[in-house]
CSV table of C-alpha atoms in Angstrom, one decimal:
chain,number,residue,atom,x,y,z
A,1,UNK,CA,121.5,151.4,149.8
A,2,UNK,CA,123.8,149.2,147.5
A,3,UNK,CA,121.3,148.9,144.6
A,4,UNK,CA,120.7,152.6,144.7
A,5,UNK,CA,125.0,153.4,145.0
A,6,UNK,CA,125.0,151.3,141.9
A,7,UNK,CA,122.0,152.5,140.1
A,8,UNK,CA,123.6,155.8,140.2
A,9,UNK,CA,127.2,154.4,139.2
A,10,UNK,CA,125.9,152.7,136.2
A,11,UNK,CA,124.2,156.1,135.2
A,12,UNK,CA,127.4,157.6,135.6
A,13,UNK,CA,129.0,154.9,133.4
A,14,UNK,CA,126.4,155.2,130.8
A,15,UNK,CA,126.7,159.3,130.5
A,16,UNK,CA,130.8,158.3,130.6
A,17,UNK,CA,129.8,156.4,127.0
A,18,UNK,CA,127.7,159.2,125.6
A,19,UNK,CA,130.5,161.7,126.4
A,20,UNK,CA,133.8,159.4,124.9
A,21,UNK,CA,131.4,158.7,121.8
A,22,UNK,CA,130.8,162.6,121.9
A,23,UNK,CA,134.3,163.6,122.2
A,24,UNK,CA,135.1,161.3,119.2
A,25,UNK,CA,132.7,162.9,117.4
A,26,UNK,CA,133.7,166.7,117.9
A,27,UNK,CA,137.2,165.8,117.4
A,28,UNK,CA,136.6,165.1,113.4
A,29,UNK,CA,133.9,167.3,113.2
A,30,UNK,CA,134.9,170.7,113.5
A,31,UNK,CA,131.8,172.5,112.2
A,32,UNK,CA,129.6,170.5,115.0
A,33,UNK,CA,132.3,171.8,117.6
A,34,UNK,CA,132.3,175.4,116.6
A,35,UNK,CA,128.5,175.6,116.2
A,36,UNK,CA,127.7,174.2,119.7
A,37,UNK,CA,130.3,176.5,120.9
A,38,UNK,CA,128.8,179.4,119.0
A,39,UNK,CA,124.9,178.3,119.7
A,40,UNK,CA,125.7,178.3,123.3
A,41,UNK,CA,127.9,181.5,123.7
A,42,UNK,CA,124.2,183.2,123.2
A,43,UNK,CA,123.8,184.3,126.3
A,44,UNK,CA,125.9,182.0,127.8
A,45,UNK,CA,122.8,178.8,127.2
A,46,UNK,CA,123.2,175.0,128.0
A,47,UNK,CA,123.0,172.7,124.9
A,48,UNK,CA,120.3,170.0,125.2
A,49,UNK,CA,120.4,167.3,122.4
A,50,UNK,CA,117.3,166.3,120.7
A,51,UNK,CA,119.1,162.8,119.6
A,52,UNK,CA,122.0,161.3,118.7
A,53,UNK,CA,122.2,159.3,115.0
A,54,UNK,CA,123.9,155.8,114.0
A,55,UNK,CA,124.0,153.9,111.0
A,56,UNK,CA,124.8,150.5,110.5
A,57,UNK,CA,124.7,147.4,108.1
A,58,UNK,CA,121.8,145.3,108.6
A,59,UNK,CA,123.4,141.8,107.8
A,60,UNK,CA,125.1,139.3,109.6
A,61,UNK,CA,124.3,140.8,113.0
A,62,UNK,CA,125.6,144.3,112.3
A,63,UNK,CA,122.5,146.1,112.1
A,64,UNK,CA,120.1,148.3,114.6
A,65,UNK,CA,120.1,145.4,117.1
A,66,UNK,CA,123.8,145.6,117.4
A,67,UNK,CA,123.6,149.4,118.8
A,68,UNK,CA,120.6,149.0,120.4
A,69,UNK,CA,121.5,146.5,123.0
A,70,UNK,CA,123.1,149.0,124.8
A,71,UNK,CA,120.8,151.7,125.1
A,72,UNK,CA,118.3,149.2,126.0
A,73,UNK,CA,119.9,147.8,128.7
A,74,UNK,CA,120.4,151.5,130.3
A,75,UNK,CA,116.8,151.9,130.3
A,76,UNK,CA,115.9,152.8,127.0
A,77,UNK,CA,112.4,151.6,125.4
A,78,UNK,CA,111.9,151.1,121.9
A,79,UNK,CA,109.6,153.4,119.9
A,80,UNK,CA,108.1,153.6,116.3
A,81,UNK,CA,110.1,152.0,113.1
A,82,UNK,CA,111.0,153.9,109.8
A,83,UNK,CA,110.6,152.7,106.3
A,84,UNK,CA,113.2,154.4,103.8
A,85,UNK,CA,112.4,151.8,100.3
A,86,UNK,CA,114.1,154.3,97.7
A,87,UNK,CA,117.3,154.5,99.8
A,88,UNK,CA,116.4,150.7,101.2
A,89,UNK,CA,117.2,151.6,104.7
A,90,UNK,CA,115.1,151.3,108.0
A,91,UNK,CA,115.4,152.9,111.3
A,92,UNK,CA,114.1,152.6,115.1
A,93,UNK,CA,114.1,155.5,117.4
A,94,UNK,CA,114.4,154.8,121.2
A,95,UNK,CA,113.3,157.0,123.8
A,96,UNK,CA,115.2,157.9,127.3
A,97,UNK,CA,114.4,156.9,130.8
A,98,UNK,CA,113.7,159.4,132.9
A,99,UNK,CA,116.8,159.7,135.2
A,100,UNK,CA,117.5,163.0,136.7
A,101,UNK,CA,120.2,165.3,135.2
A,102,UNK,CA,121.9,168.3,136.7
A,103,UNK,CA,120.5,171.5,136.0
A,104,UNK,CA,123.7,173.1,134.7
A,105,UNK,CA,124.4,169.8,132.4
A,106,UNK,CA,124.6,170.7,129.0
A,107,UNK,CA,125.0,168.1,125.8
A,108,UNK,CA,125.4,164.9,127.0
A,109,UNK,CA,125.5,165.8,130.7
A,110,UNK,CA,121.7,167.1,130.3
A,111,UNK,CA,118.4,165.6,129.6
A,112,UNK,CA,119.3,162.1,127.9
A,113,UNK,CA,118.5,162.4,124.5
A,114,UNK,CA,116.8,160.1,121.7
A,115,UNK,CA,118.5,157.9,119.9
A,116,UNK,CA,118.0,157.2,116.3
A,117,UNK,CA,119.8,154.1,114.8
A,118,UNK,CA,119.4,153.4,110.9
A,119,UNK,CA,120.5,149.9,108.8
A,120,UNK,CA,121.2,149.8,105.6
A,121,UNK,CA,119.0,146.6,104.0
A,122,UNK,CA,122.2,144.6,102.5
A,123,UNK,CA,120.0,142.0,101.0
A,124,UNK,CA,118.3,144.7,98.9
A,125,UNK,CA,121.2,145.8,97.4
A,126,UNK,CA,123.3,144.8,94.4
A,127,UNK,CA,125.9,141.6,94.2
A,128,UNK,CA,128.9,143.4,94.4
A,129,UNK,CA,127.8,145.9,96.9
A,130,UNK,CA,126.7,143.2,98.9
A,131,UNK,CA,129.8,141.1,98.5
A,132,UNK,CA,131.7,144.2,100.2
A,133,UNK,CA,129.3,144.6,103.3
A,134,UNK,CA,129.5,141.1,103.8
A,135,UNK,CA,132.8,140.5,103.5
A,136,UNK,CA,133.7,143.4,106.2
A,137,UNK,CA,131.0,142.5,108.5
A,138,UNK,CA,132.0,138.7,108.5
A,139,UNK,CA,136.3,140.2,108.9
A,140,UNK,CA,134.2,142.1,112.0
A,141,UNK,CA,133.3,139.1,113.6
A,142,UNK,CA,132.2,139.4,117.1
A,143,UNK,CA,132.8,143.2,116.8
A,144,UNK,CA,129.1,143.9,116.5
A,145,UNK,CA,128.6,142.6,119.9
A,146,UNK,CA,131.1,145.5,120.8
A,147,UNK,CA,129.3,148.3,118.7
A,148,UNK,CA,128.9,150.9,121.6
A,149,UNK,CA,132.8,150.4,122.3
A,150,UNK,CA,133.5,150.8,118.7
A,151,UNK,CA,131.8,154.2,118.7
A,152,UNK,CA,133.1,155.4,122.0
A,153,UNK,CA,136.6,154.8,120.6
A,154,UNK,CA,136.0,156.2,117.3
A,155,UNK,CA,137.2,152.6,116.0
A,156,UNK,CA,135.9,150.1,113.0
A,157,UNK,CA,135.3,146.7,113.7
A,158,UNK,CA,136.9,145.8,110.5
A,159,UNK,CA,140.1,146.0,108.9
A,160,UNK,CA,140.3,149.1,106.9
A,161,UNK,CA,138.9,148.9,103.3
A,162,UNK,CA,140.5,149.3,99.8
A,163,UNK,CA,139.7,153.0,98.2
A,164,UNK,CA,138.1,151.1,95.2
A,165,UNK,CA,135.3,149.3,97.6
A,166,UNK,CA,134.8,152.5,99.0
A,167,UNK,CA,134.1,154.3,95.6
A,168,UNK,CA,132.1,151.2,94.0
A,169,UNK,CA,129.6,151.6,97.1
A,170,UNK,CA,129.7,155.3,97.3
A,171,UNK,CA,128.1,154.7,93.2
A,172,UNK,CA,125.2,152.9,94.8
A,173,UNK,CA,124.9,154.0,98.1
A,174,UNK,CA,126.2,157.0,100.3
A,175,UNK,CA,124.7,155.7,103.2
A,176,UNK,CA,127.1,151.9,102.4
A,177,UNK,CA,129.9,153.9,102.1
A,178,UNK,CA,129.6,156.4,104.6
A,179,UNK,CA,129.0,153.4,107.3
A,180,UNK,CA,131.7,151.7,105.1
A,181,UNK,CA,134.6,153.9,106.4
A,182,UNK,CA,132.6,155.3,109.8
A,183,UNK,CA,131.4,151.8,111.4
A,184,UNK,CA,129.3,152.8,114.7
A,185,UNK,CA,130.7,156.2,115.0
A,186,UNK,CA,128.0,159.3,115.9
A,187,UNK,CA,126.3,160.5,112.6
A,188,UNK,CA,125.0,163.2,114.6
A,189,UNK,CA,124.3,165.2,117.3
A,190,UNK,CA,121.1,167.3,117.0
A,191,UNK,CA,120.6,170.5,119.3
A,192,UNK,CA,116.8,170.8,120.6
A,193,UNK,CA,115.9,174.4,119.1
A,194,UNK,CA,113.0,175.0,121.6
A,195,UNK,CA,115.1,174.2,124.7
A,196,UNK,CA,117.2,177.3,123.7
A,197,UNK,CA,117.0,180.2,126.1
A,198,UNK,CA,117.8,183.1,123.2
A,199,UNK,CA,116.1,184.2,120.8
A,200,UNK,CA,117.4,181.2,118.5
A,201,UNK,CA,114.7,178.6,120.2
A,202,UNK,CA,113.0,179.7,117.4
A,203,UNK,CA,114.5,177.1,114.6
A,204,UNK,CA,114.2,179.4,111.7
A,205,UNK,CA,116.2,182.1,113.9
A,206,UNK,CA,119.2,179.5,114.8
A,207,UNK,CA,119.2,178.9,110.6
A,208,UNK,CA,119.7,182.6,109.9
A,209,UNK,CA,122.3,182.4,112.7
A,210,UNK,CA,124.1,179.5,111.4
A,211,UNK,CA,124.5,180.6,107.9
A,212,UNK,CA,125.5,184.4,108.9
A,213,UNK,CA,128.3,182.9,110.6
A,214,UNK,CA,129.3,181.2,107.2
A,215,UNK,CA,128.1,177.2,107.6
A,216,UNK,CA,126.0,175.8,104.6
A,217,UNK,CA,122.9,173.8,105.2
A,218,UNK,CA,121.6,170.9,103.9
A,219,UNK,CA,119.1,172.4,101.0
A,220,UNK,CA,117.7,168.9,100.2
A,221,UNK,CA,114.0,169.4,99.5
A,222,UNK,CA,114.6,173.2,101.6
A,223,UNK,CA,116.7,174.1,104.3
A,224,UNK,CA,114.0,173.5,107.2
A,225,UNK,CA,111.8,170.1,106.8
A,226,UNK,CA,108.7,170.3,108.2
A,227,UNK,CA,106.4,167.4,109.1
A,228,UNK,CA,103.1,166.9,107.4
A,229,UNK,CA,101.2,168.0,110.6
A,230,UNK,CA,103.7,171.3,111.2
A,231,UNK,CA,104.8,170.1,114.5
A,232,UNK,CA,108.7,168.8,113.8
A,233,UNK,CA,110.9,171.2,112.2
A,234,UNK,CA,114.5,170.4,111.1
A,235,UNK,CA,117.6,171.4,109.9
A,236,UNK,CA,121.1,170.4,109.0
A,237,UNK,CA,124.8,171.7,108.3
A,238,UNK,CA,126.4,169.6,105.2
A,239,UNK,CA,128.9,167.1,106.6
A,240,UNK,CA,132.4,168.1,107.5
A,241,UNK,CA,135.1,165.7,105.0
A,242,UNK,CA,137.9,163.8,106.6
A,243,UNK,CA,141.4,162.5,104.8
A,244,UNK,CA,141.0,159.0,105.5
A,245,UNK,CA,143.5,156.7,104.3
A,246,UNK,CA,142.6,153.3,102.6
A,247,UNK,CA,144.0,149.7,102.7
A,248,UNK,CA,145.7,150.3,99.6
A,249,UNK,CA,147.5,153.4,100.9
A,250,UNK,CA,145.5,155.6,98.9
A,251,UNK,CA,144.6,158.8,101.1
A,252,UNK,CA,141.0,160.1,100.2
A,253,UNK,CA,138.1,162.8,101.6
A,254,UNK,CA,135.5,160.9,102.9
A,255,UNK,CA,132.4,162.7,104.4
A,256,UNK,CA,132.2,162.4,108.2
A,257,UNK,CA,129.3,163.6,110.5
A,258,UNK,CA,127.5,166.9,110.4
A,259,UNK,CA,125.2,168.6,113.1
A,260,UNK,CA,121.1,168.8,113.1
A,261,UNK,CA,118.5,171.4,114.8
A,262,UNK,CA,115.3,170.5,115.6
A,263,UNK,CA,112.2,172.1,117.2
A,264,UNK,CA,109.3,170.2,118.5
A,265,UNK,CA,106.1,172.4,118.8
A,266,UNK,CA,103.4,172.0,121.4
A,267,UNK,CA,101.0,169.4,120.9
A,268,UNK,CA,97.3,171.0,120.1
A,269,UNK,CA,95.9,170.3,123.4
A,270,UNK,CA,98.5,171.7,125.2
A,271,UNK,CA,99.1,174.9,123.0
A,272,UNK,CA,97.2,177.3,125.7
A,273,UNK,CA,99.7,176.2,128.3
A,274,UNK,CA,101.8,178.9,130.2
A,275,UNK,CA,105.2,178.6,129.1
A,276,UNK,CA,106.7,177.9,132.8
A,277,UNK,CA,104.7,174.7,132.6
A,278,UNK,CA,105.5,173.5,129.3
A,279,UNK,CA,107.6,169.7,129.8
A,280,UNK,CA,109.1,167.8,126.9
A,281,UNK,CA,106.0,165.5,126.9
A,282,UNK,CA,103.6,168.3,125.6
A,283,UNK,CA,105.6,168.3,122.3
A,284,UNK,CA,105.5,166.7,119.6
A,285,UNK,CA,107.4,163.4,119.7
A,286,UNK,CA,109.1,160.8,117.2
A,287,UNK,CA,110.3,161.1,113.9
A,288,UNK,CA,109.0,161.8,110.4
A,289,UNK,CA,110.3,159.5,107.5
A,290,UNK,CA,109.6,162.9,104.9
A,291,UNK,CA,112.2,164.8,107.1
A,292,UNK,CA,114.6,162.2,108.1
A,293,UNK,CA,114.4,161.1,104.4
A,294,UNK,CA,115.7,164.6,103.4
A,295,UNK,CA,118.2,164.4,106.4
A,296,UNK,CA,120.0,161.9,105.5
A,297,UNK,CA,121.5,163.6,102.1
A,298,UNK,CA,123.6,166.2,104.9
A,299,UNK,CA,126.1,163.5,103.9
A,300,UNK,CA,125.9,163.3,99.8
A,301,UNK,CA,128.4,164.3,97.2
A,302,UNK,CA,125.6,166.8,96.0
A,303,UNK,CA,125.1,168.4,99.2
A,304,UNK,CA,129.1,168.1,100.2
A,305,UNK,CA,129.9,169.9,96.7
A,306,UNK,CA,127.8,172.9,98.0
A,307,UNK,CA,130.9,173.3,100.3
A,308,UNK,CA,133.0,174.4,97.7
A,309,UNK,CA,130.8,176.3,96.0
């Protein structure tokens, strides 16, 4: 009876995680918090996520394995790897036990989702650019062994940097500098289209929805990505900015987090299924590198100047 008491309070802590790194998450991204608001006022429907995004540097123990220690240890297994060379990233995805989950849970209080964790390949990267990684990475310390804290707070594990670091990576790499002033915070949240009651389970519906209600998309490479073999669609708002203010008391917009949509279509074999017996498992699964490729840019200058536009 104890190890069962204390299987269930350690689920309970783990969801407690998810929801603190949530709530840091909608707090400095109001277009996330208005759209899940708005997405789920549709006939009053419960939220599921698809996954939840993080990036992180990949040197000096600051990478993928930094995050991932946590999910693993709440019963998470690790799935396929993604190769990125032109943006000289990787990524793992990791899928979710299967733990039960209330029936009126919505967001992080309903199916546990995937989790997607990127590193940027520091050793790939220019002198200077790698100078500045390593230099807040090695002020960080031990803080990578506390990354799940770190995002549940909404804190860095470095000392804040100077606005010219900042801009000098931001000229080689968004992904640097996004992670740069962002550390192990949520990159985003992604609503599962097809888990949608209404009529927006329907991915290209929930895009016509989004924009009539005045949020811009991510038009890298066209607003919906699809996957070679037609089964993974996704979409993305641009990023939401926030004033950050730097070492050297300069106070900048930096981009912060944005929200995705994704709907994963039934697997060939199972496409004659009724739809009362259709589970997660007879979708499509993973991630594509073509669509997460395109993804990524929700966070660019280009796509940020849209905003304004």
């Amino acid at each position: 009876m104890g190890a069962v008491v204390q299987d269930q309070e350690g689920k309970s802590f783990f969801r407690s995680i998810l929801g603190s790194m949530e709530a840091v998450y909608l707090s400095r991204n109001p277009t996330a918090k208005a759209i899940l608001e708005l997405v789920g006022s549709v006939n009053n429907d419960q939220i599921c996520y698809d996954h939840l995004a993080f990036r992180t540097f990949g040197v000096n123990g600051h990478g993928i394995d930094s995050l991932a220690r946590f999910f693993l240890d709440f019963g998470y297994t690790q799935r396929e790897e993604l190769k990125f060379p032109a943006k000289k990233l990787k990524a793992l995805w990791y899928s979710p036990p299967d733990v039960p989950h209330l029936d009126s849970g919505s967001c992080v209080n309903g199916p546990l989702p995937r989790i997607f964790i990127s590193e940027l390949l520091v050793d790939q990267m220019s002198p200077k650019t790698q100078e500045i990684v390593r230099k807040y990475t090695e002020i960080s310390g031990t803080g990578n062994k506390h990354a799940a804290l770190a995002s549940a707070l909404g804190s860095l594990t470095w000392e804040k940097p100077k606005h010219s670091e900042f801009e000098e990576l931001a000229r080689e790499s968004e992904y640097a500098a996004w992670t740069l002033v962002n550390g192990y915070a949520v990159n985003h949240v992604t609503i599962s289209a097809h888990r949608l009651k209404s009529h927006l389970r329907d991915i290209k519906s929930l895009d016509r929805f989004i924009e009539d209600n005045g949020f811009k998309l991510n038009s890298e490479g066209g607003v919906l990505k699809v996957s070679p073999d037609g089964l993974l669609l996704q979409s993305s708002t641009v990023a939401d900015t926030i004033s950050f203010q730097f070492s050297d008391n300069i106070t900048d917009s930096v981009p912060c987090s944005y929200i995705e949509f994704a709907e994963r279509l039934l697997l060939p074999q199972y496409k004659n299924l009724p739809e009362n017996e259709v589970k997660e498992f007879h979708r499509r699964d993973g991630f594509e590198v073509g669509n997460a490729d395109k993804i990524f840019e929700s966070t660019s200058k280009d796509q940020l100047s849209r905003i304004v536009a």
